[in-house]
């Protein structure tokens, strides 16, 4: 029972960083941990959304230590998914891109605004014609769509959104001229 002395209930802010780190440790692949089953991704996303593990929502009287712990947990999450996004293995890269898309939609506004440009560049690298994995391209298109949709909600960043969308024109035109699957074409048309 001593383990639960520090938490009020499952919605306690102090529990969320621990849940995120546990999810990261036990379910999200890394360089050495294989991605056993792609259906695990659904479970990971469900846990992230149900428990709002990526939305750093601090009460007004939040302890500075708790804020640092949650920020550290989120940083660990972000480091791992960015490593996955850069993986040479298409299943890990696909998982990282999907999780980055979820991160774009679920994180706090402060976190999103601090990182959206870097995240966009990571995702854009996977929309290039040189990327051979069709599933990676589809995931990257979907994640970019999520990022741009979220960015569109900030009226003061419309110029940035237009600039980022402009960077997509050439890669998308090149993809449309490639021999790609229908799924890639559909994801490109969703832009």
mmCIF file of C-alpha atoms in Angstrom:
data_model
loop_
_atom_site.group_PDB
_atom_site.id
_atom_site.type_symbol
_atom_site.label_atom_id
_atom_site.label_comp_id
_atom_site.label_asym_id
_atom_site.label_seq_id
_atom_site.Cartn_x
_atom_site.Cartn_y
_atom_site.Cartn_z
ATOM 1 C CA UNK A 1 0.000 0.000 0.000
ATOM 2 C CA UNK A 2 2.939 2.369 0.466
ATOM 3 C CA UNK A 3 3.247 2.647 -3.315
ATOM 4 C CA UNK A 4 -0.160 4.317 -3.504
ATOM 5 C CA UNK A 5 0.360 6.714 -0.594
ATOM 6 C CA UNK A 6 1.582 9.398 -3.002
ATOM 7 C CA UNK A 7 -1.403 9.240 -5.385
ATOM 8 C CA UNK A 8 -5.000 10.272 -4.774
ATOM 9 C CA UNK A 9 -6.574 8.340 -7.679
ATOM 10 C CA UNK A 10 -5.893 7.341 -11.290
ATOM 11 C CA UNK A 11 -6.406 10.932 -12.424
ATOM 12 C CA UNK A 12 -3.748 12.229 -10.046
ATOM 13 C CA UNK A 13 -1.203 14.347 -11.895
ATOM 14 C CA UNK A 14 1.639 12.692 -9.977
ATOM 15 C CA UNK A 15 0.759 9.281 -11.436
ATOM 16 C CA UNK A 16 0.815 10.285 -15.104
ATOM 17 C CA UNK A 17 4.605 10.622 -15.548
ATOM 18 C CA UNK A 18 5.046 7.178 -13.987
ATOM 19 C CA UNK A 19 2.430 5.705 -16.303
ATOM 20 C CA UNK A 20 4.096 7.292 -19.317
ATOM 21 C CA UNK A 21 7.529 5.972 -18.350
ATOM 22 C CA UNK A 22 6.088 2.528 -17.673
ATOM 23 C CA UNK A 23 4.373 2.490 -21.063
ATOM 24 C CA UNK A 24 7.605 3.618 -22.683
ATOM 25 C CA UNK A 25 9.683 0.983 -20.918
ATOM 26 C CA UNK A 26 7.323 -1.952 -21.372
ATOM 27 C CA UNK A 27 5.655 -1.367 -24.743
ATOM 28 C CA UNK A 28 7.515 1.024 -27.008
ATOM 29 C CA UNK A 29 10.389 -0.522 -28.955
ATOM 30 C CA UNK A 30 13.870 0.976 -29.012
ATOM 31 C CA UNK A 31 17.117 0.164 -30.806
ATOM 32 C CA UNK A 32 17.376 -3.209 -29.038
ATOM 33 C CA UNK A 33 13.793 -4.003 -28.085
ATOM 34 C CA UNK A 34 12.013 -5.476 -31.110
ATOM 35 C CA UNK A 35 8.606 -4.393 -32.270
ATOM 36 C CA UNK A 36 6.872 -7.702 -31.659
ATOM 37 C CA UNK A 37 3.389 -7.000 -32.873
ATOM 38 C CA UNK A 38 2.094 -3.951 -34.765
ATOM 39 C CA UNK A 39 -1.219 -4.260 -32.925
ATOM 40 C CA UNK A 40 0.654 -3.132 -29.794
ATOM 41 C CA UNK A 41 0.606 0.326 -31.295
ATOM 42 C CA UNK A 42 -3.163 0.498 -30.875
ATOM 43 C CA UNK A 43 -2.847 -0.332 -27.191
ATOM 44 C CA UNK A 44 -0.123 2.289 -26.712
ATOM 45 C CA UNK A 45 -2.224 4.986 -28.397
ATOM 46 C CA UNK A 46 -5.283 3.985 -26.386
ATOM 47 C CA UNK A 47 -3.374 4.319 -23.115
ATOM 48 C CA UNK A 48 -1.921 7.669 -24.156
ATOM 49 C CA UNK A 49 -5.336 9.074 -24.997
ATOM 50 C CA UNK A 50 -7.385 7.512 -22.200
ATOM 51 C CA UNK A 51 -5.031 8.679 -19.465
ATOM 52 C CA UNK A 52 -3.963 11.926 -21.197
ATOM 53 C CA UNK A 53 -0.351 10.950 -20.644
ATOM 54 C CA UNK A 54 1.066 13.453 -23.117
ATOM 55 C CA UNK A 55 -0.896 16.489 -21.994
ATOM 56 C CA UNK A 56 1.212 18.178 -19.356
ATOM 57 C CA UNK A 57 -1.615 19.668 -17.347
ATOM 58 C CA UNK A 58 -0.232 21.130 -14.163
ATOM 59 C CA UNK A 59 -2.519 22.398 -11.414
ATOM 60 C CA UNK A 60 -1.902 26.030 -10.497
ATOM 61 C CA UNK A 61 -0.276 24.991 -7.218
ATOM 62 C CA UNK A 62 1.875 22.291 -8.829
ATOM 63 C CA UNK A 63 5.044 21.331 -7.071
ATOM 64 C CA UNK A 64 8.162 22.283 -9.087
ATOM 65 C CA UNK A 65 9.481 18.766 -8.543
ATOM 66 C CA UNK A 66 6.356 17.272 -10.139
ATOM 67 C CA UNK A 67 6.670 19.617 -13.130
ATOM 68 C CA UNK A 68 10.306 18.569 -13.637
ATOM 69 C CA UNK A 69 9.406 14.874 -13.329
ATOM 70 C CA UNK A 70 6.630 15.144 -15.922
ATOM 71 C CA UNK A 71 8.789 17.204 -18.284
ATOM 72 C CA UNK A 72 11.540 14.613 -17.935
ATOM 73 C CA UNK A 73 9.106 11.772 -18.648
ATOM 74 C CA UNK A 74 7.833 13.583 -21.739
ATOM 75 C CA UNK A 75 11.387 14.286 -22.887
ATOM 76 C CA UNK A 76 12.165 10.562 -22.563
ATOM 77 C CA UNK A 77 9.038 9.776 -24.578
ATOM 78 C CA UNK A 78 9.987 12.243 -27.273
ATOM 79 C CA UNK A 79 13.598 11.034 -27.448
ATOM 80 C CA UNK A 80 12.432 7.456 -27.969
ATOM 81 C CA UNK A 81 9.884 8.186 -30.675
ATOM 82 C CA UNK A 82 12.338 10.409 -32.552
ATOM 83 C CA UNK A 83 14.891 7.566 -32.463
ATOM 84 C CA UNK A 84 12.196 5.292 -33.887
ATOM 85 C CA UNK A 85 11.371 7.847 -36.589
ATOM 86 C CA UNK A 86 14.995 7.748 -37.701
ATOM 87 C CA UNK A 87 15.247 3.952 -37.670
ATOM 88 C CA UNK A 88 16.299 2.088 -40.805
ATOM 89 C CA UNK A 89 13.782 -0.641 -39.979
ATOM 90 C CA UNK A 90 10.473 0.288 -41.575
ATOM 91 C CA UNK A 91 8.312 -1.213 -38.791
ATOM 92 C CA UNK A 92 10.078 0.829 -36.104
ATOM 93 C CA UNK A 93 10.098 3.941 -38.275
ATOM 94 C CA UNK A 94 6.373 3.489 -38.957
ATOM 95 C CA UNK A 95 5.665 3.118 -35.225
ATOM 96 C CA UNK A 96 7.712 6.215 -34.382
ATOM 97 C CA UNK A 97 5.944 8.296 -37.014
ATOM 98 C CA UNK A 98 2.520 7.135 -35.840
ATOM 99 C CA UNK A 99 3.407 7.963 -32.234
ATOM 100 C CA UNK A 100 4.765 11.354 -33.278
ATOM 101 C CA UNK A 101 1.432 12.058 -34.989
ATOM 102 C CA UNK A 102 -0.395 11.197 -31.775
ATOM 103 C CA UNK A 103 2.037 13.353 -29.824
ATOM 104 C CA UNK A 104 1.243 16.296 -32.122
ATOM 105 C CA UNK A 105 -2.453 16.024 -31.313
ATOM 106 C CA UNK A 106 -2.234 15.091 -27.623
ATOM 107 C CA UNK A 107 0.557 17.230 -26.177
ATOM 108 C CA UNK A 108 0.024 20.543 -24.444
ATOM 109 C CA UNK A 109 -0.035 23.723 -26.507
ATOM 110 C CA UNK A 110 3.193 24.866 -24.897
ATOM 111 C CA UNK A 111 4.976 21.660 -25.866
ATOM 112 C CA UNK A 112 3.498 21.701 -29.375
ATOM 113 C CA UNK A 113 4.492 25.304 -30.039
ATOM 114 C CA UNK A 114 8.042 24.639 -28.858
ATOM 115 C CA UNK A 115 8.514 21.606 -31.132
ATOM 116 C CA UNK A 116 6.206 21.646 -34.168
ATOM 117 C CA UNK A 117 8.842 22.925 -36.602
ATOM 118 C CA UNK A 118 11.366 20.227 -35.662
ATOM 119 C CA UNK A 119 8.665 17.541 -35.748
ATOM 120 C CA UNK A 120 7.554 18.710 -39.180
ATOM 121 C CA UNK A 121 11.106 18.371 -40.535
ATOM 122 C CA UNK A 122 11.396 14.842 -39.148
ATOM 123 C CA UNK A 123 8.111 13.894 -40.795
ATOM 124 C CA UNK A 124 8.916 15.687 -44.051
ATOM 125 C CA UNK A 125 12.027 13.544 -44.492
ATOM 126 C CA UNK A 126 9.725 10.514 -44.787
ATOM 127 C CA UNK A 127 7.579 11.998 -47.553
ATOM 128 C CA UNK A 128 10.526 12.209 -49.933
ATOM 129 C CA UNK A 129 10.512 10.045 -53.076
ATOM 130 C CA UNK A 130 13.711 8.319 -51.881
ATOM 131 C CA UNK A 131 11.775 6.659 -49.033
ATOM 132 C CA UNK A 132 11.047 3.162 -50.248
ATOM 133 C CA UNK A 133 8.601 1.986 -47.592
ATOM 134 C CA UNK A 134 5.056 2.785 -48.649
ATOM 135 C CA UNK A 135 3.681 2.331 -45.119
ATOM 136 C CA UNK A 136 6.210 4.854 -43.800
ATOM 137 C CA UNK A 137 5.078 7.390 -46.419
ATOM 138 C CA UNK A 138 1.429 6.839 -45.525
ATOM 139 C CA UNK A 139 2.141 7.275 -41.807
ATOM 140 C CA UNK A 140 4.220 10.409 -42.463
ATOM 141 C CA UNK A 141 1.438 11.958 -44.569
ATOM 142 C CA UNK A 142 -1.112 11.241 -41.829
ATOM 143 C CA UNK A 143 1.153 12.639 -39.090
ATOM 144 C CA UNK A 144 1.884 15.789 -41.120
ATOM 145 C CA UNK A 145 -1.840 16.235 -41.606
ATOM 146 C CA UNK A 146 -2.341 15.983 -37.824
ATOM 147 C CA UNK A 147 0.455 18.489 -37.214
ATOM 148 C CA UNK A 148 -0.844 21.016 -39.750
ATOM 149 C CA UNK A 149 -4.410 20.638 -38.458
ATOM 150 C CA UNK A 150 -3.257 21.392 -34.924
ATOM 151 C CA UNK A 151 -1.096 24.276 -36.148
ATOM 152 C CA UNK A 152 -4.136 25.723 -37.952
ATOM 153 C CA UNK A 153 -5.797 26.160 -34.565
ATOM 154 C CA UNK A 154 -3.313 28.882 -33.644
ATOM 155 C CA UNK A 155 -4.443 32.021 -35.452
ATOM 156 C CA UNK A 156 -1.119 33.774 -34.862
ATOM 157 C CA UNK A 157 0.772 30.992 -36.689
ATOM 158 C CA UNK A 158 -1.045 30.936 -40.027
ATOM 159 C CA UNK A 159 2.101 32.214 -41.785
ATOM 160 C CA UNK A 160 4.130 29.362 -40.308
ATOM 161 C CA UNK A 161 1.471 26.870 -41.345
ATOM 162 C CA UNK A 162 1.474 28.187 -44.899
ATOM 163 C CA UNK A 163 5.263 28.068 -45.011
ATOM 164 C CA UNK A 164 5.342 24.453 -43.806
ATOM 165 C CA UNK A 165 2.598 23.451 -46.227
ATOM 166 C CA UNK A 166 4.623 25.055 -49.029
ATOM 167 C CA UNK A 167 7.518 22.711 -48.222
ATOM 168 C CA UNK A 168 5.230 19.800 -49.076
ATOM 169 C CA UNK A 169 4.495 20.820 -52.643
ATOM 170 C CA UNK A 170 7.614 19.423 -54.344
ATOM 171 C CA UNK A 171 7.743 16.108 -52.436
ATOM 172 C CA UNK A 172 4.030 15.528 -52.998
ATOM 173 C CA UNK A 173 4.305 16.269 -56.725
ATOM 174 C CA UNK A 174 7.204 13.829 -56.971
ATOM 175 C CA UNK A 175 5.231 11.160 -55.110
ATOM 176 C CA UNK A 176 2.313 11.617 -57.473
ATOM 177 C CA UNK A 177 4.662 10.921 -60.383
ATOM 178 C CA UNK A 178 5.989 7.718 -58.775
ATOM 179 C CA UNK A 179 4.553 4.277 -59.061
ATOM 180 C CA UNK A 180 3.021 4.169 -55.557
ATOM 181 C CA UNK A 181 0.248 2.249 -53.891
ATOM 182 C CA UNK A 182 -3.293 3.528 -53.636
ATOM 183 C CA UNK A 183 -2.849 4.042 -49.881
ATOM 184 C CA UNK A 184 -0.023 6.519 -50.477
ATOM 185 C CA UNK A 185 -2.071 8.382 -53.068
ATOM 186 C CA UNK A 186 -5.051 8.606 -50.709
ATOM 187 C CA UNK A 187 -2.876 9.906 -47.875
ATOM 188 C CA UNK A 188 -1.331 12.523 -50.177
ATOM 189 C CA UNK A 189 -4.765 13.706 -51.314
ATOM 190 C CA UNK A 190 -5.776 14.188 -47.660
ATOM 191 C CA UNK A 191 -3.434 17.156 -47.465
#
